[in-house]
Amino acid sequence: MKKSLLTFLLTTSAAFADDLPALNNRLMLDVPEEAQYGQRTTALMEANPADTETLIWIGEGADRIAIYAQELDVSADADFDTQAQKILKNRSNKVSPDFDIKKLNDNIWYAVRTTAPTVPNGADLYGESLIRHTDNTLIRVSMLFAPNLAPNAQQCREYVEKIFTGMRIGQGVREASARTDKINFFNEMELQVEVPEHYVRTVNPGCDFIYTTYTRLAAADAPTDYFGIYLGGHPSFEKREDAKKTKSTTAGKKVTWYCYEPEPEVYAAECCVRLTSKLNFDEPPVFMHLIIKAPSDEARSDQIEQLSKIKRKKAPARANNSQKN
């Protein structure tokens, strides 16, 4: 009789690949050698998964397990134990009240589900862990089980425990120093961005665009504080009639910032500028759409000033293209 996937995974000691890296080697996982890196499905015009997440598949179809690791862009509190329990409880309660929260060691807490879902939804959460890395940033790892596996609560729970107890913190730190970053747009142009201290970068590439965000590392309950840079031909930019307008320059272009408050204590601003002319008849020009969400009016003004320092290099020459950018 053929063993089920979970029975095989829980009873077979061979065929394990030690130290399968996730998140650019910042986390190591012990998984079967048949495990494969995957990618979240996105809509056609949505950005692809970011460079700050890793998806691993074990099995296939309705007998599949997903392990999803993600950088949270959040700093650990001095009292990590209390912080971890609060975050895990809030997250797990949205799925089911039947989760046990456990401490693995000083840097890893996890929640594991104790009962099966009444009706499997195709990707049922059975485990979630919170990891404090050596650079004091937080990583979350989630484990989800497909319909043929989810009804077996005991085996799902045992395998969650097996994966989580086998995790190890890897190498590397999130770059958060003051620096000059370079954003390359499909070898057509390059932006040089002056990044303040404490901001970490996430890159979301699309089929014909790149969206890069910079988030300030802070506590999980800290106010929103980030800025984003979209490069592509189809920006989702709206000139808000209710916004306060501010003139500035960036990347050698004059721009108008539209400043508004979408919700209490969130101070937003956006601008959009065309950086290149049309390159070919079937290619749109390249736009830069800048987005700011800051915790105060003063912080928003500082971000506008910071983004005025963006510099653009001319696109390299293209064959059969006589137009100038």
XYZ file of C-alpha atoms in Angstrom:
325
model
C 0.000 0.000 0.000
C 1.386 3.396 -0.999
C 2.242 5.668 1.884
C 0.657 9.089 2.055
C 2.999 12.018 1.625
C 2.823 12.953 5.309
C 3.416 9.368 6.440
C 6.444 9.181 4.159
C 7.812 12.513 5.386
C 7.370 11.580 9.034
C 8.770 8.030 8.854
C 11.548 8.250 6.269
C 14.901 9.380 7.614
C 16.738 9.323 4.283
C 16.463 11.676 1.312
C 16.744 14.905 3.259
C 18.715 17.864 1.944
C 20.355 19.681 4.834
C 20.483 23.453 4.815
C 18.242 24.366 1.897
C 18.684 28.154 1.925
C 15.856 30.678 1.979
C 15.839 34.476 1.856
C 19.286 34.822 0.293
C 20.860 32.344 2.738
C 19.484 34.146 5.806
C 17.521 31.054 6.826
C 18.316 27.337 6.491
C 15.645 24.621 6.276
C 15.851 20.824 6.431
C 13.452 19.533 3.761
C 13.246 16.465 1.461
C 15.595 16.562 -1.497
C 12.534 16.534 -3.794
C 11.491 19.936 -2.444
C 11.478 22.697 -5.044
C 11.609 26.443 -5.000
C 8.340 27.922 -6.233
C 6.840 31.311 -6.966
C 3.579 32.865 -5.902
C 1.057 33.267 -8.719
C 0.442 36.896 -9.658
C -1.871 38.627 -12.111
C -0.490 39.755 -15.456
C 0.089 43.390 -14.509
C 1.043 42.737 -10.877
C 4.603 42.679 -9.637
C 6.303 39.321 -9.295
C 7.158 38.090 -5.781
C 9.774 40.209 -4.060
C 13.399 39.337 -3.386
C 12.508 39.286 0.312
C 10.410 36.110 0.177
C 11.012 32.434 -0.574
C 8.437 29.769 -1.436
C 9.253 26.055 -1.199
C 6.947 23.297 -2.466
C 6.898 19.720 -1.167
C 4.702 17.284 -3.114
C 2.268 18.081 -5.910
C -1.314 19.208 -6.483
C -3.750 18.294 -3.712
C -0.913 16.527 -1.848
C 1.314 19.573 -1.601
C 2.870 21.467 1.314
C 3.962 25.076 1.002
C 6.676 26.644 3.143
C 6.632 30.420 2.739
C 9.386 32.551 4.292
C 9.185 36.337 4.322
C 11.215 39.258 5.628
C 8.892 41.442 7.699
C 10.928 44.679 7.576
C 10.339 44.944 11.319
C 12.792 45.134 14.222
C 12.589 42.814 17.206
C 11.606 44.404 20.502
C 13.883 44.248 23.520
C 11.289 41.859 24.961
C 11.167 39.521 21.981
C 9.298 36.802 23.881
C 6.287 39.022 24.507
C 6.409 40.500 21.005
C 6.570 37.078 19.327
C 3.669 35.657 21.321
C 1.504 38.696 20.589
C 2.199 38.609 16.835
C 1.657 34.866 16.550
C -1.556 34.998 18.573
C -2.984 37.834 16.488
C -2.109 36.050 13.251
C -3.315 32.580 14.227
C -6.591 33.804 15.728
C -7.589 35.074 12.283
C -7.499 31.455 11.091
C -8.559 29.420 14.133
C -8.426 29.679 17.931
C -6.906 26.199 18.049
C -3.198 27.032 17.886
C -0.546 26.227 20.489
C 2.186 28.856 20.782
C 5.613 27.519 21.735
C 9.152 28.767 22.267
C 11.838 26.827 20.399
C 14.812 28.866 21.604
C 15.739 32.465 22.421
C 15.308 33.510 18.765
C 12.430 31.372 17.474
C 8.785 31.129 18.544
C 6.098 29.262 16.615
C 2.373 28.521 16.531
C 1.038 25.113 15.502
C -2.569 24.209 14.772
C -4.152 21.452 16.847
C -7.412 20.787 14.968
C -8.293 20.141 11.346
C -10.263 22.702 9.331
C -13.965 21.901 8.997
C -13.717 22.419 5.244
C -10.210 22.535 3.719
C -9.774 25.702 1.669
C -6.949 24.507 -0.564
C -4.096 26.017 1.449
C -4.762 25.660 5.168
C -2.374 27.264 7.628
C -1.063 24.765 10.170
C 2.046 26.507 11.413
C 3.717 29.880 11.615
C 7.040 30.822 13.160
C 8.671 34.130 14.038
C 12.459 34.321 13.906
C 14.740 36.997 15.312
C 17.772 37.173 13.046
C 21.257 38.192 14.131
C 20.661 41.709 12.733
C 17.573 42.015 15.008
C 15.089 41.917 12.106
C 12.118 39.547 12.028
C 11.406 36.704 9.594
C 8.094 34.852 9.353
C 7.750 31.284 8.068
C 4.295 29.864 7.294
C 3.341 26.274 6.484
C 0.204 25.533 4.474
C -1.287 22.173 3.532
C -3.321 21.188 0.448
C -6.815 19.546 0.630
C -5.731 15.896 0.731
C -3.415 16.584 3.677
C -5.214 19.213 5.757
C -7.840 16.856 7.322
C -5.072 14.889 9.096
C -4.426 17.317 11.948
C -2.042 15.080 13.881
C 0.334 14.416 10.982
C 0.192 18.033 9.786
C 1.042 19.198 13.283
C 3.898 16.697 13.594
C 5.405 17.783 10.290
C 5.152 21.473 11.214
C 7.080 20.682 14.392
C 9.648 18.710 12.388
C 10.313 21.587 9.971
C 10.340 24.325 12.601
C 12.648 22.473 14.981
C 15.039 21.900 12.072
C 15.283 25.577 11.075
C 18.559 27.408 11.594
C 19.450 31.060 11.251
C 21.794 31.622 8.312
C 24.201 34.332 7.257
C 23.776 37.884 6.006
C 22.114 41.046 7.234
C 19.548 43.405 5.731
C 21.401 46.441 4.403
C 20.133 49.402 6.415
C 23.018 51.862 6.436
C 22.977 55.251 4.722
C 24.041 54.535 1.163
C 23.637 55.119 -2.569
C 21.579 52.371 -4.224
C 21.395 51.701 -7.952
C 18.192 50.636 -9.688
C 18.754 49.189 -13.160
C 15.769 49.256 -15.512
C 16.278 46.347 -17.943
C 19.686 47.761 -18.936
C 17.987 50.818 -20.435
C 18.684 53.239 -17.608
C 19.976 53.401 -14.084
C 18.785 55.438 -11.135
C 21.052 56.396 -8.254
C 19.060 56.741 -5.037
C 20.348 58.275 -1.813
C 18.941 56.048 0.944
C 18.795 57.301 4.553
C 19.977 55.169 7.447
C 17.614 52.468 8.795
C 15.794 51.861 5.467
C 15.763 48.377 3.912
C 15.010 47.652 0.263
C 12.514 45.292 -1.377
C 12.510 44.806 -5.168
C 9.322 43.687 -6.964
C 10.034 43.118 -10.671
C 7.186 42.869 -13.181
C 6.974 41.786 -16.794
C 7.834 45.319 -17.991
C 8.341 47.335 -14.817
C 10.244 47.416 -11.524
C 8.825 48.587 -8.211
C 11.346 49.173 -5.427
C 10.299 50.043 -1.888
C 12.355 51.334 1.029
C 10.884 50.704 4.473
C 12.177 52.133 7.718
C 13.059 49.393 10.190
C 11.025 49.931 13.337
C 8.820 48.104 15.815
C 5.836 46.168 14.482
C 3.372 48.775 15.762
C 5.373 51.796 14.553
C 3.710 54.290 12.174
C 3.944 53.708 8.428
C 7.212 55.004 7.007
C 8.352 54.069 3.504
C 8.888 55.340 -0.022
C 8.528 53.535 -3.325
C 9.955 53.983 -6.815
C 8.064 52.597 -9.827
C 9.785 52.444 -13.230
C 7.701 51.351 -16.195
C 5.276 52.325 -18.908
C 1.967 52.154 -17.036
C 2.059 53.970 -13.680
C -1.114 53.971 -11.566
C -0.857 57.659 -10.773
C -3.808 59.926 -10.046
C -3.747 63.717 -9.737
C -5.836 64.121 -6.625
C -7.977 67.246 -6.578
C -7.948 67.379 -2.782
C -4.152 67.237 -2.526
C -1.774 70.012 -1.577
C 0.718 70.560 -4.406
C 4.452 71.019 -3.910
C 6.984 71.756 -6.664
C 10.354 70.024 -6.732
C 12.857 68.325 -9.027
C 14.091 64.748 -9.243
C 16.199 62.792 -11.721
C 16.841 66.077 -13.503
C 13.123 66.701 -14.098
C 10.650 69.195 -12.659
C 7.818 67.503 -10.782
C 4.688 68.326 -8.810
C 4.121 66.390 -5.610
C 0.509 65.714 -4.602
C 0.377 65.595 -0.780
C -2.611 64.135 1.071
C -3.562 62.204 4.214
C -5.358 58.937 3.279
C -5.915 58.015 6.933
C -5.041 59.391 10.370
C -1.294 59.714 11.004
C -0.400 58.713 7.437
C 1.098 61.528 5.383
C 1.282 60.521 1.740
C 2.723 62.150 -1.356
C 3.037 61.100 -4.992
C 4.530 62.441 -8.180
C 5.013 61.022 -11.654
C 7.350 62.080 -14.458
C 8.241 60.710 -17.878
C 11.935 59.858 -18.033
C 12.290 58.696 -21.644
C 10.654 59.182 -24.992
C 9.025 56.289 -26.808
C 11.795 53.843 -27.718
C 10.001 51.814 -30.398
C 6.502 51.914 -31.902
C 5.393 49.024 -29.688
C 7.069 50.207 -26.483
C 5.711 52.905 -24.153
C 7.928 55.610 -22.677
C 9.384 54.978 -19.236
C 7.774 56.786 -16.308
C 8.982 57.173 -12.748
C 6.210 57.165 -10.146
C 7.335 58.061 -6.615
C 5.204 57.233 -3.575
C 5.745 58.379 0.007
C 3.933 57.346 3.180
C 5.363 59.029 6.257
C 4.353 59.318 9.933
C 4.254 63.158 9.991
C 4.092 66.200 7.742
C 7.711 66.980 8.603
C 8.836 63.451 7.742
C 6.993 63.669 4.426
C 8.794 66.920 3.578
C 12.104 65.275 4.467
C 11.339 62.380 2.135
C 10.463 64.733 -0.720
C 13.792 66.463 -0.174
C 15.577 63.103 -0.066
C 14.003 61.921 -3.324
C 14.975 65.144 -5.058
C 18.517 63.724 -4.961
C 17.720 60.874 -7.383
C 20.041 60.890 -10.387
C 19.507 59.178 -13.721
C 22.098 57.850 -16.095
C 21.283 57.952 -19.785
C 20.123 54.715 -21.296
C 22.825 52.878 -23.253
C 22.617 53.143 -27.034
C 20.198 50.712 -28.648
C 20.562 49.208 -32.090
C 18.436 50.873 -34.781
C 17.274 53.547 -32.393
C 18.012 57.129 -33.364
C 15.805 58.773 -30.736
C 17.323 60.405 -27.691
C 16.022 59.944 -24.192
